[in-house]
mmCIF file of C-alpha atoms and ligand atoms in Angstrom:
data_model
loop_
_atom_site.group_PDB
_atom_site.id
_atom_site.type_symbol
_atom_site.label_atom_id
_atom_site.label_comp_id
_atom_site.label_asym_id
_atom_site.label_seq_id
_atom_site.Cartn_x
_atom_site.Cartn_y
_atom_site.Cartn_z
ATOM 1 C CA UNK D 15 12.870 -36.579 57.165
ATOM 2 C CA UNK D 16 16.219 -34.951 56.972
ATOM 3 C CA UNK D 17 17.839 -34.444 53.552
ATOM 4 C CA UNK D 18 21.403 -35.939 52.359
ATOM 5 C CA UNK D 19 24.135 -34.369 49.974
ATOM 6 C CA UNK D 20 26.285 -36.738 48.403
ATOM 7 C CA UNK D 21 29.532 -35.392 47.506
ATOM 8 C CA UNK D 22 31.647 -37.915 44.705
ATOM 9 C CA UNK D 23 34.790 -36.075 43.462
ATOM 10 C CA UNK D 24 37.940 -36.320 45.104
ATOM 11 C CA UNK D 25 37.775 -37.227 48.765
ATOM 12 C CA UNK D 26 40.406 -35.383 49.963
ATOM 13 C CA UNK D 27 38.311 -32.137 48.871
ATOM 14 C CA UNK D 28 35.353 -33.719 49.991
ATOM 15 C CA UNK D 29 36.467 -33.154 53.718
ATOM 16 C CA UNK D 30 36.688 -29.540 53.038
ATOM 17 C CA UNK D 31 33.927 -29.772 51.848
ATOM 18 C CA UNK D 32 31.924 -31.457 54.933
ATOM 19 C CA UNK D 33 33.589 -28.927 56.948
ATOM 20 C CA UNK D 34 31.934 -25.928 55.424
ATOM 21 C CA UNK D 35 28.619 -28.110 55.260
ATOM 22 C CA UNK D 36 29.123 -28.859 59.448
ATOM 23 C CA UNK D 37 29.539 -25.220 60.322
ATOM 24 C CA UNK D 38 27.642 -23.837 57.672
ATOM 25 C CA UNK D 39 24.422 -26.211 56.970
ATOM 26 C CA UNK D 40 24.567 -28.639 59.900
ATOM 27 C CA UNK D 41 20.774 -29.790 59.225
ATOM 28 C CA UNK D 42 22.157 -31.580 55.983
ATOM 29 C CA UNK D 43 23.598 -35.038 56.261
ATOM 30 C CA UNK D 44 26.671 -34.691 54.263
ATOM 31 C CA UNK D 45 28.370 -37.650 53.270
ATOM 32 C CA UNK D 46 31.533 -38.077 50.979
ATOM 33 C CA UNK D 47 30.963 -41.421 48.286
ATOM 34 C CA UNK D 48 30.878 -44.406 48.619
ATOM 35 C CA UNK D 49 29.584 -43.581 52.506
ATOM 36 C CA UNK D 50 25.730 -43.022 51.078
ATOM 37 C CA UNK D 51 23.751 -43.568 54.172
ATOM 38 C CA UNK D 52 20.234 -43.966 53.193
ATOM 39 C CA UNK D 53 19.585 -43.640 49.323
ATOM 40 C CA UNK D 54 15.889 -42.787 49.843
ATOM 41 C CA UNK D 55 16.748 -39.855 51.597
ATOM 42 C CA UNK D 56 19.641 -38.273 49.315
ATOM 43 C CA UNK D 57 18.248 -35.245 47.757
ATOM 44 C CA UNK D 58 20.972 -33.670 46.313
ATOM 45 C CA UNK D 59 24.705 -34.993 44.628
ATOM 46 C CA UNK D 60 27.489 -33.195 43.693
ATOM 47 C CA UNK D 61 29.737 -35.451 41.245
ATOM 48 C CA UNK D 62 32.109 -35.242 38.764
ATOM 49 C CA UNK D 63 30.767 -38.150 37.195
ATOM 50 C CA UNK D 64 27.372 -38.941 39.281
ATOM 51 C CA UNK D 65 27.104 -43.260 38.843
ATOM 52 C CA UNK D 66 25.183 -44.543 35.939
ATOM 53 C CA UNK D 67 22.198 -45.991 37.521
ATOM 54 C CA UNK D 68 21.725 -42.572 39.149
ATOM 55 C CA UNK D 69 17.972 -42.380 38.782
ATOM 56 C CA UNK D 70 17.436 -45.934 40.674
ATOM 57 C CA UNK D 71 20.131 -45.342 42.916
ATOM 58 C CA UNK D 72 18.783 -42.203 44.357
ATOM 59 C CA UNK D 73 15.399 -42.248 43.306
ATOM 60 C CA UNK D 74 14.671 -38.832 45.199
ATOM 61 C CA UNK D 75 17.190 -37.127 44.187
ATOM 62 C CA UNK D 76 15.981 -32.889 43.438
ATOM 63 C CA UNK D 77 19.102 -31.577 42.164
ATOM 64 C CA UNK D 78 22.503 -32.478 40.756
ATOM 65 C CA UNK D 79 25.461 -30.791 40.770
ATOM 66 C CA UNK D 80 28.699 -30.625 38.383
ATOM 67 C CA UNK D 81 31.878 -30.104 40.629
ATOM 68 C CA UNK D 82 33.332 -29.009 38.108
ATOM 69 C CA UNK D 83 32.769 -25.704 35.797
ATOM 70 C CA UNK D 84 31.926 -27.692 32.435
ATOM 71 C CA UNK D 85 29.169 -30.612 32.206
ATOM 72 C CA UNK D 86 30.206 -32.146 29.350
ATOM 73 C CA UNK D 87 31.131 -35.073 31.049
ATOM 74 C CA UNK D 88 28.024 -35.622 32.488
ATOM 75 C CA UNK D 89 26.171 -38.231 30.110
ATOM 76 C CA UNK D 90 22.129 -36.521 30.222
ATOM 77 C CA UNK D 91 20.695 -39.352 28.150
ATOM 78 C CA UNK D 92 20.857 -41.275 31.402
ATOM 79 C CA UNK D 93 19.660 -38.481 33.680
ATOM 80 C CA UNK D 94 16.010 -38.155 34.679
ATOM 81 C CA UNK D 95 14.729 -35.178 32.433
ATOM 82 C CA UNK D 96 13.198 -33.666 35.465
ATOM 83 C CA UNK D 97 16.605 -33.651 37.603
ATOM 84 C CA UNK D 98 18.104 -30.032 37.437
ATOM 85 C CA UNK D 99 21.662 -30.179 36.753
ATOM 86 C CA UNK D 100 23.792 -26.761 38.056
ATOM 87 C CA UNK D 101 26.723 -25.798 36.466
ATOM 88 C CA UNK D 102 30.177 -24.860 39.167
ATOM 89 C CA UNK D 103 30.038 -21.228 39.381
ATOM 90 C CA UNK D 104 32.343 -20.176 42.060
ATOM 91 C CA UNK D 105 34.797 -17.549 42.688
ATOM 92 C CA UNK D 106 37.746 -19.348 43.184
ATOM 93 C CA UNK D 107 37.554 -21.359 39.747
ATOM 94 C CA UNK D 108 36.694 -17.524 37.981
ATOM 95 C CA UNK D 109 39.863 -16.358 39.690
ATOM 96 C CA UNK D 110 41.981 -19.201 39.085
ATOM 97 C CA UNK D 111 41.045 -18.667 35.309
ATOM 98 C CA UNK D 112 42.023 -14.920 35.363
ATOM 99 C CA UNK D 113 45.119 -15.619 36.758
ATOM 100 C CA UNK D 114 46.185 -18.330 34.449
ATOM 101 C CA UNK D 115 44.562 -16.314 31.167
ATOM 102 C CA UNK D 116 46.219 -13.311 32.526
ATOM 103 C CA UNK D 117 49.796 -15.149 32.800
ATOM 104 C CA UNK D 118 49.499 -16.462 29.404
ATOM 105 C CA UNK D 119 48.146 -13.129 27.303
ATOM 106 C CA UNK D 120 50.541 -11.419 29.299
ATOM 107 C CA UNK D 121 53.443 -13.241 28.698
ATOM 108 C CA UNK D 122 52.163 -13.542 24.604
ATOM 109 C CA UNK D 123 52.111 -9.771 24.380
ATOM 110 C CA UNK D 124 55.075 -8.957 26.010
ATOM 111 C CA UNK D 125 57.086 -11.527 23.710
ATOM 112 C CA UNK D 126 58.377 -14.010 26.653
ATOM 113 C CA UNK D 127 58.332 -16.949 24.196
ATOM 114 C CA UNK D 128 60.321 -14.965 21.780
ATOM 115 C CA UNK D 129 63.148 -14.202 24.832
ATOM 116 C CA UNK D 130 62.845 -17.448 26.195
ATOM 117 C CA UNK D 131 64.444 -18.522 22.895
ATOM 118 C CA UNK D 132 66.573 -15.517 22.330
ATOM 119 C CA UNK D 133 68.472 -16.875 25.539
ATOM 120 C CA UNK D 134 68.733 -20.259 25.169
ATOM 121 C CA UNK D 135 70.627 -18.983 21.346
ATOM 122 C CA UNK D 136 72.295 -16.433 24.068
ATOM 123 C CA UNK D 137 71.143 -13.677 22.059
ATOM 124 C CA UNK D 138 70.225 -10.380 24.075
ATOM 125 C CA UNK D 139 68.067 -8.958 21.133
ATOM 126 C CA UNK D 140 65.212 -6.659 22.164
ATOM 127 C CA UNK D 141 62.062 -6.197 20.716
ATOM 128 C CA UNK D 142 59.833 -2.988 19.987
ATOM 129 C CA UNK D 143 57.065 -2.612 23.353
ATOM 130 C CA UNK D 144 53.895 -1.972 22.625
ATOM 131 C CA UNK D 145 51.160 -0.575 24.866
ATOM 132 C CA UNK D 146 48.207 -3.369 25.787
ATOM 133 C CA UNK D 147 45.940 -0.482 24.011
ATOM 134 C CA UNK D 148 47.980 -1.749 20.781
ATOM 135 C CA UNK D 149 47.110 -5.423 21.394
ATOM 136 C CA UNK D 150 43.535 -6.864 20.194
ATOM 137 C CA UNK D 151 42.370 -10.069 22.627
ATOM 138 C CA UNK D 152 39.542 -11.580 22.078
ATOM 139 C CA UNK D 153 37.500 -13.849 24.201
ATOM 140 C CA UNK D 154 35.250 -17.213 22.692
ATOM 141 C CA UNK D 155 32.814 -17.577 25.088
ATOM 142 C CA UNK D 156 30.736 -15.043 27.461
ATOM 143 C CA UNK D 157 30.061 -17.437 30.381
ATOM 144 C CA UNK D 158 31.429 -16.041 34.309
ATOM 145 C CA UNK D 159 34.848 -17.126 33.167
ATOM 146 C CA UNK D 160 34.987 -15.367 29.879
ATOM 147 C CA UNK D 161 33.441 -12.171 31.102
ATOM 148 C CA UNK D 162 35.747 -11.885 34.540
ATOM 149 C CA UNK D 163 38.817 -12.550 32.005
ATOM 150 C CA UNK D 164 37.603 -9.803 29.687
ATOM 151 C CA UNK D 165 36.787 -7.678 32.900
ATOM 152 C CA UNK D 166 41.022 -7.660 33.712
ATOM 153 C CA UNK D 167 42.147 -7.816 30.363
ATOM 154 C CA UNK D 168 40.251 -4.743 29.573
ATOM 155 C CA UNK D 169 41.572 -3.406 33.010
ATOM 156 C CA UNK D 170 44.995 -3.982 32.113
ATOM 157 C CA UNK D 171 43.859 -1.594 28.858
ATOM 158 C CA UNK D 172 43.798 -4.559 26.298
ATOM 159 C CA UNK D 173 41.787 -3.116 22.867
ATOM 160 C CA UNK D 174 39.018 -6.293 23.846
ATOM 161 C CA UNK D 175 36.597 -7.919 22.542
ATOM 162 C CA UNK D 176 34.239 -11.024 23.096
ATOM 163 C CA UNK D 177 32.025 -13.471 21.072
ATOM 164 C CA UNK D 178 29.318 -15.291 22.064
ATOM 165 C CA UNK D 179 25.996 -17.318 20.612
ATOM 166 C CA UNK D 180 23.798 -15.219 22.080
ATOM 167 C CA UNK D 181 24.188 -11.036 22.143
ATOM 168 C CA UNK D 182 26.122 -9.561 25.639
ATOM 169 C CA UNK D 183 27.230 -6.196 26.990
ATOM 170 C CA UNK D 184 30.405 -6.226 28.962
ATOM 171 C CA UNK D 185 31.892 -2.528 29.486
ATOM 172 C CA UNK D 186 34.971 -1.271 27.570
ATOM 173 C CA UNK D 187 34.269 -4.625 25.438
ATOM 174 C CA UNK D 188 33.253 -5.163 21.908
ATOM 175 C CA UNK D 189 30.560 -8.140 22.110
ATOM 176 C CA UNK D 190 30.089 -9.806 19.065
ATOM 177 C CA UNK D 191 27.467 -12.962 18.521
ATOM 178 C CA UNK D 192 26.448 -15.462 16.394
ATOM 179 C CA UNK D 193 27.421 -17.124 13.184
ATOM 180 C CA UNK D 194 27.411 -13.920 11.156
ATOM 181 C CA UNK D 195 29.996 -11.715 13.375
ATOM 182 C CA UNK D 196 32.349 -14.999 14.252
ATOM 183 C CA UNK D 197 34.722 -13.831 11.166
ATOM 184 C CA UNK D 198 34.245 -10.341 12.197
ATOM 185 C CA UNK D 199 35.322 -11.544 15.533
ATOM 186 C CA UNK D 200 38.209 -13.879 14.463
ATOM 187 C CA UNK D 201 39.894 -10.854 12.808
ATOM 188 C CA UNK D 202 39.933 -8.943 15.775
ATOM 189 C CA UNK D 203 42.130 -11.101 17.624
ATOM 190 C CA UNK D 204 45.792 -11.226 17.589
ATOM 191 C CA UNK D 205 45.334 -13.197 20.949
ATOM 192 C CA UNK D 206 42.662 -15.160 20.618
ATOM 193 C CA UNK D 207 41.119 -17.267 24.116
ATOM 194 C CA UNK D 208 39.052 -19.867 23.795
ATOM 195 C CA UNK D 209 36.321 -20.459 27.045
ATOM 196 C CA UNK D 210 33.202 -21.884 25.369
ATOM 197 C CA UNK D 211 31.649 -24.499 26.796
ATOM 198 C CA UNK D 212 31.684 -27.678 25.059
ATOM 199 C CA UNK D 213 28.981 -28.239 23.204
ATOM 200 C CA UNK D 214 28.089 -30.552 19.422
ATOM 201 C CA UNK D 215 28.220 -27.064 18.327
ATOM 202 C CA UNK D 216 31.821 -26.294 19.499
ATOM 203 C CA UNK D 217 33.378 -29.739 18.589
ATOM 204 C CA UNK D 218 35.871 -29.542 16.644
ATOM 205 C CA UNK D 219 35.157 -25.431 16.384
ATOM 206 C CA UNK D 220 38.590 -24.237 16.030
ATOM 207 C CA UNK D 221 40.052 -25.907 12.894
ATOM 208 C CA UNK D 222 41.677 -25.042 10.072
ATOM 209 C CA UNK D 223 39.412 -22.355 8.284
ATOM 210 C CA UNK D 224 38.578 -20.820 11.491
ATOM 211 C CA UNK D 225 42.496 -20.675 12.264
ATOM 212 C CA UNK D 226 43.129 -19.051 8.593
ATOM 213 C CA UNK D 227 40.356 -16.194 9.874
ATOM 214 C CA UNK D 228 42.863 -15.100 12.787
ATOM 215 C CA UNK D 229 45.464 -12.582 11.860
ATOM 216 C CA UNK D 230 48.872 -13.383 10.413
ATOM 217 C CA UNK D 231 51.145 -14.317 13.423
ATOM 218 C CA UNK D 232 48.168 -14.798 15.875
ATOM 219 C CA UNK D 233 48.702 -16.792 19.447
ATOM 220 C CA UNK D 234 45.895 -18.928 20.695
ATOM 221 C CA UNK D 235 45.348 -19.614 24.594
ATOM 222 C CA UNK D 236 43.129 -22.933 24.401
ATOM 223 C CA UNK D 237 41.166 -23.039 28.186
ATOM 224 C CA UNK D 238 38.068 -24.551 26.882
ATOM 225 C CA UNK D 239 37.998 -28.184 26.463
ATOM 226 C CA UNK D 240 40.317 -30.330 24.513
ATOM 227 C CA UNK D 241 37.578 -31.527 21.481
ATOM 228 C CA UNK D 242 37.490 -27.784 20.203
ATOM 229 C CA UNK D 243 40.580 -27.537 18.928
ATOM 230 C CA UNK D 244 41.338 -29.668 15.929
ATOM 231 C CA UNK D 245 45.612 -30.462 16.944
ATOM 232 C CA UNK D 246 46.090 -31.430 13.386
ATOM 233 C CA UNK D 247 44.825 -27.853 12.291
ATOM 234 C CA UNK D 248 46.809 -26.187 14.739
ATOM 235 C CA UNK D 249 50.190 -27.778 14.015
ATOM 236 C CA UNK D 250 49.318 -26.590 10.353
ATOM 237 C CA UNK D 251 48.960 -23.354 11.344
ATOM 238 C CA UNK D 252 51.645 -23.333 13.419
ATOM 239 C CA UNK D 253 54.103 -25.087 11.045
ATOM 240 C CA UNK D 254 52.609 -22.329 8.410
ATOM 241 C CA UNK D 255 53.919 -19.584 10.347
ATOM 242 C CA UNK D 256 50.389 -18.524 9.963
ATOM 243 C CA UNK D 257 50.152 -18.826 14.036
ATOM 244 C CA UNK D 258 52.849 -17.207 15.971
ATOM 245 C CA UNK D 259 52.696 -19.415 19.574
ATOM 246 C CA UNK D 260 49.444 -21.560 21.367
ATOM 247 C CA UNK D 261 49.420 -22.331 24.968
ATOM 248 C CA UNK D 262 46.751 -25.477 25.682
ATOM 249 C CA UNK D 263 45.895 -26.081 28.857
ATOM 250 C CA UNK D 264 43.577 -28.902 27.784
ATOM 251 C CA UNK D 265 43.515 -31.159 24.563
ATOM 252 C CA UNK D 266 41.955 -34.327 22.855
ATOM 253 C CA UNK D 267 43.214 -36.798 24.188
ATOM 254 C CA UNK D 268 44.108 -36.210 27.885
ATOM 255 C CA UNK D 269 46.917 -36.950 28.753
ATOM 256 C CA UNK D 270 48.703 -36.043 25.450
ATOM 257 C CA UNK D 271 50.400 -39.090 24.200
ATOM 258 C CA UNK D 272 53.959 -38.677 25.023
ATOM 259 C CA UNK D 273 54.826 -39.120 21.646
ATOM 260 C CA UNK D 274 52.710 -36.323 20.433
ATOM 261 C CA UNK D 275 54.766 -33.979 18.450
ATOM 262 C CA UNK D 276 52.973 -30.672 20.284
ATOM 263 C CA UNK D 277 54.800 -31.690 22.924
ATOM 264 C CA UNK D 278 58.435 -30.696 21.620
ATOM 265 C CA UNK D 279 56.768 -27.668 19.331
ATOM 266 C CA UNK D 280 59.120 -24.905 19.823
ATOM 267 C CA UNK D 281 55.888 -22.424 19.777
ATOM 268 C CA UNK D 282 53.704 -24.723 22.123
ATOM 269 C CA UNK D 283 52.944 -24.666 25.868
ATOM 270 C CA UNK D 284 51.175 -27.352 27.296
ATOM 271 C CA UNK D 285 49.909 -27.303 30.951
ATOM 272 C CA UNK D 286 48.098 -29.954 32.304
ATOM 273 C CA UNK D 287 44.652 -29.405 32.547
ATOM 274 C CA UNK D 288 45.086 -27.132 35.834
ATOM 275 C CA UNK D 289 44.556 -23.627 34.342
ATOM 276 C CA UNK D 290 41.719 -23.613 37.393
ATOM 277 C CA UNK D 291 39.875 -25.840 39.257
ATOM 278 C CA UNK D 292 37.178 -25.757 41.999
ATOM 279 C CA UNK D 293 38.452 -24.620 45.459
ATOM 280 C CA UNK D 294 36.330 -26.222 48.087
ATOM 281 C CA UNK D 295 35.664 -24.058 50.465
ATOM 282 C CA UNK D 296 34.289 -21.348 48.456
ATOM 283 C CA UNK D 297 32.562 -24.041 46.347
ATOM 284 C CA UNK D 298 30.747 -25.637 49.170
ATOM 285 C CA UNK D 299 29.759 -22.204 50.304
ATOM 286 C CA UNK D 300 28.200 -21.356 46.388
ATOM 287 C CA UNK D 301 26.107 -24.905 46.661
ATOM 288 C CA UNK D 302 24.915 -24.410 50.123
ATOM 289 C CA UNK D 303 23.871 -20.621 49.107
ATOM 290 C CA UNK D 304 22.266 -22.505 46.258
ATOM 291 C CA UNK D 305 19.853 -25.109 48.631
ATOM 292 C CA UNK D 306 18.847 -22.480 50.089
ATOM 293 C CA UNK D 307 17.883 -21.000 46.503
ATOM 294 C CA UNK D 308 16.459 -24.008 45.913
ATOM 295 C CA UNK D 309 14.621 -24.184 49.116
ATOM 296 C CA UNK D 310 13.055 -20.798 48.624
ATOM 297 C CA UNK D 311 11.415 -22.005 45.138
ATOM 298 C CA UNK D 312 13.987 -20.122 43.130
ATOM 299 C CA UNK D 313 16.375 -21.287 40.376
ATOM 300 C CA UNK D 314 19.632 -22.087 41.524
ATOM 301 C CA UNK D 315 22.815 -20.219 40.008
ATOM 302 C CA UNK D 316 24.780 -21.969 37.266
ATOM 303 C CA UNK D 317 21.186 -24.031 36.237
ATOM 304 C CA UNK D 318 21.817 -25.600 32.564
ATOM 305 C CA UNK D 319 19.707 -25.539 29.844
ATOM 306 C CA UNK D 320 20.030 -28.969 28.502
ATOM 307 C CA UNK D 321 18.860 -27.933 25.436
ATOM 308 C CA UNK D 322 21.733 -25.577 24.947
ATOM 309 C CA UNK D 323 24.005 -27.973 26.500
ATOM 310 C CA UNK D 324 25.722 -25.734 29.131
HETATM 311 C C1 LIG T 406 37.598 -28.099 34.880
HETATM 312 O O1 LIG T 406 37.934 -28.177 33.742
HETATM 313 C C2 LIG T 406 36.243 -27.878 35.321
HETATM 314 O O2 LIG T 406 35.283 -28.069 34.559
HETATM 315 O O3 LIG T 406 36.089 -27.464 36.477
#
């Protein structure tokens, strides 16, 4: 009996999707949701949010995927707790990051926000330029998309350094972990980017004291998830003068209430939610690479410990 993947995520991705999986694996049934086919023979779902009566539904179902980089959406109390769930690691979400982390650190160290408001005052008013070497980023989070965002800051010769829960070694990097070198961390960064997973741990993980621990006139580049970032907290900092600018890319809510006064903060950028997002061809190529993982008995890239949460 053949097996079927079940893609449920946006369609119109979906068919570039089914065209990788006809070319590339044309002994799996691919089908795009709601078209299911048989549910007793669906093996394997990729979802951005997989249905709620998942484990009747598909009652043979060996492995799950997130379309998507995070899995925080995915609710696990209703998943079966033998179903392994596999994280989106693929390269055109790690370069879409780099390029939007790049644009904003970039643009924060060479002082764009401060001419962007020097001209609309049509002042021509330059500013010292310092060398990248002279400009401390730091990185939350040690994940692929943290440590390929390190790999071009430090390439573009930014003084770098990352923290993480558990210990890492990235090259030309300063890795700091855990509780007792997150202060030590925090007071590296005049640029500080946020990519952790979200996590109970990392709700609500950048507020007010961890803000304070930044140095005076600090930027923020918030590509984690919205629930980390305490917007209260921030517009204190901000209003403080404590933080210099903040570009979000994703906050709590989503959308941003219209009426949300981030949205008019003269120091604020706010994209969003698009600072990457899975591209389907080279996605469908990472999941087919990973049945055949799967297939072979190994463990399949991006696997989540659901104990950790990501
Ligand atoms: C987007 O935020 C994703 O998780 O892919």
């Amino acid at each position: 009996m053949g097996s079927t993947f079940v893609y449920k995520a946006d369609p119109a991705r979906g068919l570039q999707w089914a065209e990788v999986f006809r070319r590339e694996a044309p002994e799996i049934d691919f089908r795009i949701w709601p078209d299911i086919g048989d549910p007793q023979r669906v093996h394997y779902l990729a979802a951005w949010e997989p249905p709620r009566d998942l484990a009747q539904r598909f009652p043979h179902l060996k492995l799950l995927f997130s379309s998507g980089a995070g899995v925080d959406q995915f609710d696990f109390s209703v998943l079966p707790a033998r179903l392994p769930v596999v994280r989106m690691v693929e390269p055109g979400i790690i370069r879409g990051m780099v390029e939007y982390v790049m644009h904003a650190v970039l643009d924060l160290h060479r002082d764009m926000p401060q001419y962007r408001r020097a001209q609309q005052r049509g002042q021509w008013q330059p500013l010292p330029v310092r060398t990248a070497a002279e400009r401390r980023v730091g990185v939350l989070g040690l994940g692929s998309l943290g440590q390929a965002v390190l790999q071009q800051l430090s390439a573009f010769g930014f003084d770098c350094a990352g923290w993480s829960r558990s210990r890492h070694v990235i090259e030309r990097v300063r890795c700091l972990a855990g509780a007792t070198q997150l202060d030590e961390f925090l007071s590296h960064c005049q640029i500080l980017v946020c990519l952790l997973p979200l996590t109970e741990e990392t709700r609500g993980f950048l507020d007010a004291a961890r803000l304070q621990r930044l140095p005076a006139g600090a930027s923020l580049v918030q590509v984690g998830r919205g629930p980390q970032l305490v917007l209260p907290d921030l517009l204190a900092a901000l209003d403080s003068g404590h933080l210099a600018e903040a570009v979000l890319d994703v906050t709590e809510p989503e959308p941003l209430p219209a009426s949300h006064p981030l949205w008019s903060h003269p120091r604020v950028r706010i994209t969003p939610h698009i600072a990457s997002m899975t591209q389907p061809v080279s996605a469908a190529r990472v999941v087919i690479d990973n049945l055949r993982r799967f297939g072979r008995g190994e463990a399949p890239l991006g696997l989540v410990d659901r104990v950790r949460g990501y």
